[in-house]
Amino acid sequence: MPAAIVNPERVRFSSELSGLNMRPLWERVVRLKPGTAAVPAIWRWQAVRPQLMRAAELISTKEAERRVLHLENPALRGTNCITTTVVAGLQIILPGEIAPTHRHSPNALRFIVEGVGAYTTVDGERVSMRPGDFVTTPGWTWHDHGNVGPDPVVWLDGLDVPLANLFGAYFREVYPQDTQPLSRLEGDPAVRYGSGLLPVDHRPNGHASPLLCYPYERTREALARLARNGEPHPSHGFKLRYVNPANGGHPFPTMAAFMQLLLRGFTGRKYCSTDSAVYNVVEGCGRVEMGDSDFAFGPHDVFVVPSWQPHRISANSECLLFSYSDRPAQEALGFWREQA
Ligand code: 1HN
């Protein structure tokens, strides 16, 4: 559809309409094609880690509430957002620190990058976090974090904050004490939901996964077995999604999470989908080509693949890539598409 021709009468008309808070559709100022304003970008661990350590010197968790550095998309400056639908942040917590208890309507995921000895408590359930673990904090659950280990711990936070804001549904509350009482034994969710079995009286609540931690060891083992048993997907290599064991769906109503294994020398076929994805490199080195960008990546780098951005991932060494995206929200609304 060609743009409508501008003439003086139409300009006069538009400015009159503007005074009435109206605008003609043929002046099309909104995007009428797939994709968003977000652009491809990479944050390299080598550059990011020193800034996290600096943040740890500059501000306490007490004062910051959460010591998080948001990864902001260069085309979305001033928004805190890495895509138009999710945020990504790197959080650092020092030995002995606690991040006080609060809750908010957005869902949060943690992907542990570095350090052992940190934990998060989610609605009274303590979850220990180890590198490579995927940990969930469903929306509106009380959560606090702590580090009882000897070293700083860093993890990637992924939240659906922009979606909550889009709907005007961001609520937040602070717990009266810094920490919350524990009401269950550690590992209880894995006992009840982690064996391909469900408690006989379990009623899925239709929201987030009851499993709070997906340990790296088990994810990695599943992928290694998959690679021994069959052929890789032409674009994704060996890729699994994290599942809500109560309903077979995604761990959150809004966000999906994935882990993929690319064997050394793998070159993916070009692919795109409408969900925007944030990647964290767990192991290995490779490249991701997206449009005019061609990023080399290594361990702990974070990169973003915006919506409907054709891209190709290749591996110089055996790679493990964690990623999360807004796919479930799009699936629920009937918007999700892909193209290989
Ligand atoms: C939040 O509450 C946490 O609880 C982390 O650890 C990152 C980013 C935006 C808004 C809230 C946390 C966050 C956040």
Coordinates of C-alpha atoms and ligand atoms in Angstrom, one line a residue:
M1 CA 0.0 0.0 0.0
P2 CA 1.7 3.3 -1.1
A3 CA 1.6 6.2 1.4
A4 CA -1.3 8.6 0.8
I5 CA -0.4 11.8 -1.1
V6 CA 0.0 14.9 1.1
N7 CA -1.9 18.0 -0.1
P8 CA -2.7 21.3 1.7
E9 CA -6.3 20.4 2.3
R10 CA -5.3 17.1 3.9
V11 CA -2.7 18.7 6.1
R12 CA -5.3 21.3 7.3
F13 CA -7.7 18.4 8.0
S14 CA -5.0 16.5 10.0
S15 CA -4.1 19.4 12.1
E16 CA -7.8 20.1 12.9
L17 CA -8.2 16.4 13.8
S18 CA -5.2 16.6 16.0
G19 CA -6.9 19.2 18.1
L20 CA -9.7 16.6 18.6
N21 CA -7.2 13.9 19.6
M22 CA -7.9 12.0 16.3
R23 CA -5.6 10.9 13.5
P24 CA -6.4 9.4 10.0
L25 CA -5.4 5.8 9.6
W26 CA -3.8 6.6 6.2
E27 CA -1.1 8.6 7.9
R28 CA 0.1 5.3 9.4
V29 CA 2.4 6.2 12.2
V30 CA 2.3 2.7 13.9
R31 CA 4.3 -0.3 12.8
L32 CA 2.4 -2.4 10.3
K33 CA 4.9 -5.2 9.9
P34 CA 6.4 -8.0 12.1
G35 CA 9.2 -7.2 14.5
T36 CA 9.7 -4.5 17.1
A37 CA 12.0 -1.5 17.6
A38 CA 14.4 -3.7 19.5
V39 CA 17.7 -4.4 17.8
P40 CA 20.3 -7.3 18.1
A41 CA 22.8 -6.7 20.8
I42 CA 25.4 -8.6 22.9
W43 CA 26.8 -8.0 26.4
R44 CA 30.2 -9.6 26.9
W45 CA 31.0 -11.1 30.2
Q46 CA 34.5 -9.7 30.0
A47 CA 33.1 -6.1 30.0
V48 CA 30.1 -6.8 32.3
R49 CA 31.7 -8.7 35.2
P50 CA 34.0 -5.8 36.3
Q51 CA 30.9 -3.5 36.4
L52 CA 29.0 -6.0 38.6
M53 CA 32.0 -6.0 41.0
R54 CA 32.0 -2.2 41.0
A55 CA 28.3 -2.1 41.7
A56 CA 29.0 -4.4 44.7
E57 CA 31.4 -1.8 46.1
L58 CA 29.2 1.1 45.3
I59 CA 25.9 0.0 46.8
S60 CA 24.6 -2.6 49.3
T61 CA 21.7 -4.9 48.6
K62 CA 20.0 -3.3 51.6
E63 CA 20.0 0.1 49.8
A64 CA 19.5 -1.1 46.3
E65 CA 16.9 -3.8 47.4
R66 CA 18.2 -5.8 44.5
R67 CA 21.7 -5.1 43.1
V68 CA 20.7 -5.5 39.5
L69 CA 22.2 -4.0 36.3
H70 CA 19.6 -4.0 33.6
L71 CA 20.7 -5.0 30.1
E72 CA 19.0 -2.3 28.1
N73 CA 18.4 -2.6 24.4
P74 CA 20.3 0.1 22.5
A75 CA 17.1 1.0 20.6
L76 CA 15.0 1.1 23.8
R77 CA 17.1 3.5 25.9
G78 CA 15.5 4.8 29.0
T79 CA 13.1 1.9 29.4
N80 CA 15.3 -0.7 31.3
C81 CA 14.1 -3.2 28.7
I82 CA 16.0 -5.7 26.6
T83 CA 13.0 -6.3 24.4
T84 CA 9.6 -4.7 24.3
T85 CA 8.2 -7.6 26.4
V86 CA 10.8 -8.7 28.9
V87 CA 13.6 -7.3 31.0
A88 CA 17.0 -8.9 31.6
G89 CA 19.3 -8.0 34.5
L90 CA 22.5 -9.3 36.1
Q91 CA 22.2 -9.5 39.8
I92 CA 25.2 -9.8 42.2
I93 CA 25.0 -10.8 45.8
L94 CA 28.0 -10.9 48.1
P95 CA 28.7 -13.4 50.9
G96 CA 26.6 -12.7 53.9
E97 CA 24.2 -10.4 52.1
I98 CA 20.4 -10.8 51.9
A99 CA 18.0 -9.2 49.5
P100 CA 14.9 -8.5 51.5
T101 CA 11.5 -10.2 50.9
H102 CA 9.0 -8.7 48.5
R103 CA 6.6 -9.7 45.8
H104 CA 5.3 -8.3 42.5
S105 CA 2.9 -9.4 39.8
P106 CA 5.6 -9.9 37.1
N107 CA 7.0 -13.4 36.9
A108 CA 10.8 -13.7 37.4
L109 CA 13.3 -16.3 36.3
R110 CA 16.9 -16.7 37.5
F111 CA 19.6 -18.3 35.5
I112 CA 22.7 -18.8 37.7
V113 CA 25.9 -17.6 36.0
E114 CA 28.7 -17.7 38.6
G115 CA 29.3 -18.7 42.2
V116 CA 27.8 -21.2 44.7
G117 CA 26.2 -20.7 48.1
A118 CA 23.3 -18.4 47.1
Y119 CA 19.7 -19.3 47.7
T120 CA 16.3 -17.8 47.0
T121 CA 13.2 -18.4 49.2
V122 CA 9.9 -18.6 47.3
D123 CA 6.7 -18.6 49.4
G124 CA 8.5 -20.3 52.3
E125 CA 10.4 -22.8 50.1
R126 CA 14.2 -22.5 50.1
V127 CA 15.9 -23.1 46.8
S128 CA 19.7 -23.4 46.6
M129 CA 21.2 -22.0 43.3
R130 CA 24.1 -23.5 41.5
P131 CA 25.7 -22.3 38.1
G132 CA 23.5 -23.4 35.2
D133 CA 20.4 -23.9 37.3
F134 CA 17.1 -22.4 36.1
V135 CA 15.0 -21.1 39.0
T136 CA 11.5 -19.8 38.9
T137 CA 9.8 -17.1 41.0
P138 CA 6.1 -17.1 39.9
G139 CA 4.3 -13.8 39.9
W140 CA 3.0 -12.6 43.3
T141 CA 5.1 -15.1 45.3
W142 CA 7.2 -13.7 48.3
H143 CA 10.9 -14.0 47.6
D144 CA 14.1 -13.1 49.2
H145 CA 17.7 -14.0 48.3
G146 CA 20.8 -14.7 50.3
N147 CA 24.4 -15.8 49.9
V148 CA 25.8 -18.2 52.5
G149 CA 28.8 -19.1 50.3
P150 CA 32.4 -17.8 50.3
D151 CA 32.2 -15.9 46.9
P152 CA 30.0 -13.4 45.1
V153 CA 27.1 -15.0 43.2
V154 CA 25.8 -13.6 39.9
W155 CA 22.7 -14.6 38.1
L156 CA 20.6 -13.4 35.1
D157 CA 17.1 -12.2 36.0
G158 CA 14.4 -12.4 33.4
L159 CA 11.1 -10.8 34.1
D160 CA 7.9 -10.0 32.1
V161 CA 7.7 -6.4 33.6
P162 CA 6.9 -4.7 30.3
L163 CA 3.9 -7.1 29.8
A164 CA 2.6 -6.3 33.2
N165 CA 3.0 -2.6 32.5
L166 CA 1.4 -2.9 29.1
F167 CA -1.7 -4.2 30.9
G168 CA -1.5 -1.7 33.8
A169 CA -1.1 -4.7 36.1
Y170 CA 2.2 -4.1 37.9
F171 CA 1.6 -4.5 41.6
R172 CA 4.2 -4.7 44.3
E173 CA 4.4 -5.3 48.0
V174 CA 7.2 -5.4 50.6
Y175 CA 7.2 -8.0 53.3
P176 CA 7.2 -6.7 56.9
Q177 CA 10.5 -8.6 57.7
D178 CA 13.7 -8.9 55.6
T179 CA 13.4 -12.7 55.5
Q180 CA 10.3 -14.9 55.5
P181 CA 9.8 -18.1 57.6
L182 CA 10.5 -21.4 55.9
S183 CA 7.4 -23.5 55.6
R184 CA 8.7 -26.5 53.6
L185 CA 11.8 -28.7 53.4
E186 CA 14.3 -27.7 50.8
G187 CA 13.8 -29.8 47.6
D188 CA 10.2 -30.5 48.4
P189 CA 8.9 -29.3 45.0
A190 CA 11.3 -31.7 43.3
V191 CA 10.1 -34.5 45.5
R192 CA 6.4 -33.8 44.6
Y193 CA 6.7 -32.8 41.0
G194 CA 10.1 -33.9 39.6
S195 CA 9.7 -37.5 38.7
G196 CA 7.1 -37.6 36.0
L197 CA 4.5 -38.1 38.7
L198 CA 2.1 -35.7 40.4
P199 CA 0.6 -35.7 43.8
V200 CA -2.8 -37.5 43.4
D201 CA -4.8 -34.5 44.5
H202 CA -2.8 -31.8 42.5
R203 CA -5.0 -29.3 40.7
P204 CA -3.0 -27.3 38.2
N205 CA -3.5 -23.6 38.9
G206 CA -3.1 -22.7 35.2
H207 CA -0.2 -20.3 36.1
A208 CA 3.4 -21.0 36.9
S209 CA 5.3 -24.3 37.4
P210 CA 5.2 -25.8 40.9
L211 CA 8.9 -26.9 40.3
L212 CA 11.0 -24.0 41.5
C213 CA 14.4 -25.3 40.3
Y214 CA 15.6 -27.1 37.2
P215 CA 19.1 -28.2 38.0
Y216 CA 21.8 -27.8 35.3
E217 CA 23.1 -31.4 35.9
R218 CA 19.8 -32.9 34.8
T219 CA 19.3 -30.5 31.9
R220 CA 22.7 -31.1 30.6
E221 CA 22.4 -34.9 30.9
A222 CA 19.1 -34.9 29.0
L223 CA 20.7 -32.9 26.2
A224 CA 23.8 -35.2 26.1
R225 CA 21.5 -38.2 25.8
L226 CA 19.4 -36.6 23.1
A227 CA 22.6 -35.9 21.1
R228 CA 23.6 -39.6 21.4
N229 CA 20.2 -40.7 20.2
G230 CA 19.4 -38.7 17.2
E231 CA 20.0 -35.9 14.7
P232 CA 20.1 -32.2 15.5
H233 CA 17.4 -29.8 14.4
P234 CA 18.7 -27.9 11.4
S235 CA 18.3 -24.5 13.1
H236 CA 18.4 -25.3 16.8
G237 CA 20.7 -28.2 17.2
F238 CA 19.5 -30.2 20.2
K239 CA 17.1 -27.9 22.0
L240 CA 14.7 -28.6 24.9
R241 CA 12.2 -26.4 26.6
Y242 CA 11.7 -26.3 30.3
V243 CA 8.3 -27.8 31.2
N244 CA 5.6 -27.1 33.8
P245 CA 5.2 -30.8 34.9
A246 CA 1.6 -30.1 36.1
N247 CA 0.3 -29.3 32.6
G248 CA 3.0 -29.8 30.0
G249 CA 3.1 -26.1 29.3
H250 CA 5.8 -23.5 29.9
P251 CA 7.1 -22.7 33.3
F252 CA 5.3 -19.3 33.3
P253 CA 2.1 -18.1 31.5
T254 CA 4.2 -15.4 29.8
M255 CA 7.8 -16.8 29.5
A256 CA 9.3 -19.9 28.0
A257 CA 12.8 -21.1 28.8
F258 CA 15.1 -23.3 26.8
M259 CA 18.5 -25.0 26.8
Q260 CA 20.2 -26.1 23.7
L261 CA 23.3 -28.1 22.9
L262 CA 25.3 -27.4 19.7
L263 CA 28.0 -29.8 18.8
R264 CA 31.4 -28.4 17.7
G265 CA 31.2 -27.3 14.1
F266 CA 27.4 -27.0 14.0
T267 CA 26.1 -24.3 11.7
G268 CA 22.4 -23.6 12.1
R269 CA 20.0 -22.9 9.3
K270 CA 18.6 -19.3 9.2
Y271 CA 15.5 -19.0 11.4
C272 CA 13.1 -16.4 12.9
S273 CA 10.1 -16.4 15.1
T274 CA 7.9 -13.7 16.6
D275 CA 9.0 -14.3 20.2
S276 CA 12.0 -12.2 21.3
A277 CA 14.7 -14.3 23.0
V278 CA 17.4 -13.5 25.5
Y279 CA 20.4 -15.9 25.4
N280 CA 22.9 -16.7 28.1
V281 CA 26.0 -18.7 27.0
V282 CA 26.6 -21.4 29.5
E283 CA 29.5 -23.2 27.8
G284 CA 31.5 -22.9 24.6
C285 CA 32.2 -20.4 21.9
G286 CA 30.4 -19.6 18.6
R287 CA 28.8 -16.9 16.6
V288 CA 25.3 -15.5 16.1
E289 CA 24.5 -13.7 12.8
M290 CA 21.5 -11.5 12.9
G291 CA 20.9 -9.1 9.9
D292 CA 23.9 -6.8 9.8
S293 CA 25.3 -8.0 13.1
D294 CA 27.7 -10.9 13.5
F295 CA 28.6 -11.5 17.1
A296 CA 31.2 -13.9 18.4
F297 CA 30.2 -15.2 21.8
G298 CA 31.8 -17.0 24.7
P299 CA 30.9 -18.2 28.2
H300 CA 28.5 -16.0 30.2
D301 CA 27.9 -13.5 27.3
V302 CA 24.2 -12.4 27.0
F303 CA 22.7 -11.6 23.6
V304 CA 19.3 -10.7 22.4
V305 CA 17.5 -11.9 19.3
P306 CA 14.6 -9.5 18.7
S307 CA 11.2 -10.6 17.3
W308 CA 11.2 -11.7 13.7
Q309 CA 14.9 -11.2 13.4
P310 CA 16.4 -13.8 11.0
H311 CA 19.4 -15.3 12.7
R312 CA 21.8 -18.2 12.5
I313 CA 23.8 -19.7 15.4
S314 CA 27.0 -21.6 14.9
A315 CA 29.4 -23.3 17.3
N316 CA 33.2 -23.3 17.3
S317 CA 33.3 -25.6 20.3
E318 CA 30.5 -27.6 22.0
C319 CA 28.0 -25.0 23.2
L320 CA 25.3 -24.9 25.8
L321 CA 22.9 -22.0 25.4
F322 CA 20.2 -21.0 27.8
S323 CA 17.4 -18.8 26.5
Y324 CA 14.1 -17.3 27.5
S325 CA 11.4 -15.6 25.5
D326 CA 7.8 -14.3 25.5
R327 CA 6.5 -17.3 23.5
P328 CA 3.8 -18.5 25.9
A329 CA 2.2 -15.0 26.0
Q330 CA 2.1 -15.0 22.2
E331 CA 0.8 -18.5 21.9
A332 CA -2.0 -17.8 24.4
L333 CA -3.0 -14.8 22.3
G334 CA -2.7 -16.5 18.9
F335 CA 0.2 -14.3 17.7
W336 CA 3.2 -16.7 17.7
R337 CA 4.7 -17.6 14.3
E338 CA 8.0 -19.0 13.1
Q339 CA 9.8 -19.3 9.8
A340 CA 12.8 -21.5 8.9
Ligands
1HN1 C1 13.2 -8.0 41.1 O1 12.3 -7.9 42.0 C2 14.3 -8.9 41.2 O2 13.5 -9.9 43.1 C3 15.3 -8.9 40.2 O3 15.5 -10.4 42.5 C4 15.2 -8.1 39.1 C5 14.0 -6.4 37.8 C6 12.9 -5.5 37.7 C7 12.0 -5.5 38.6 C8 12.0 -6.3 39.8 C9 14.5 -9.8 42.4 C10 14.1 -7.2 38.9 C11 13.1 -7.1 39.9

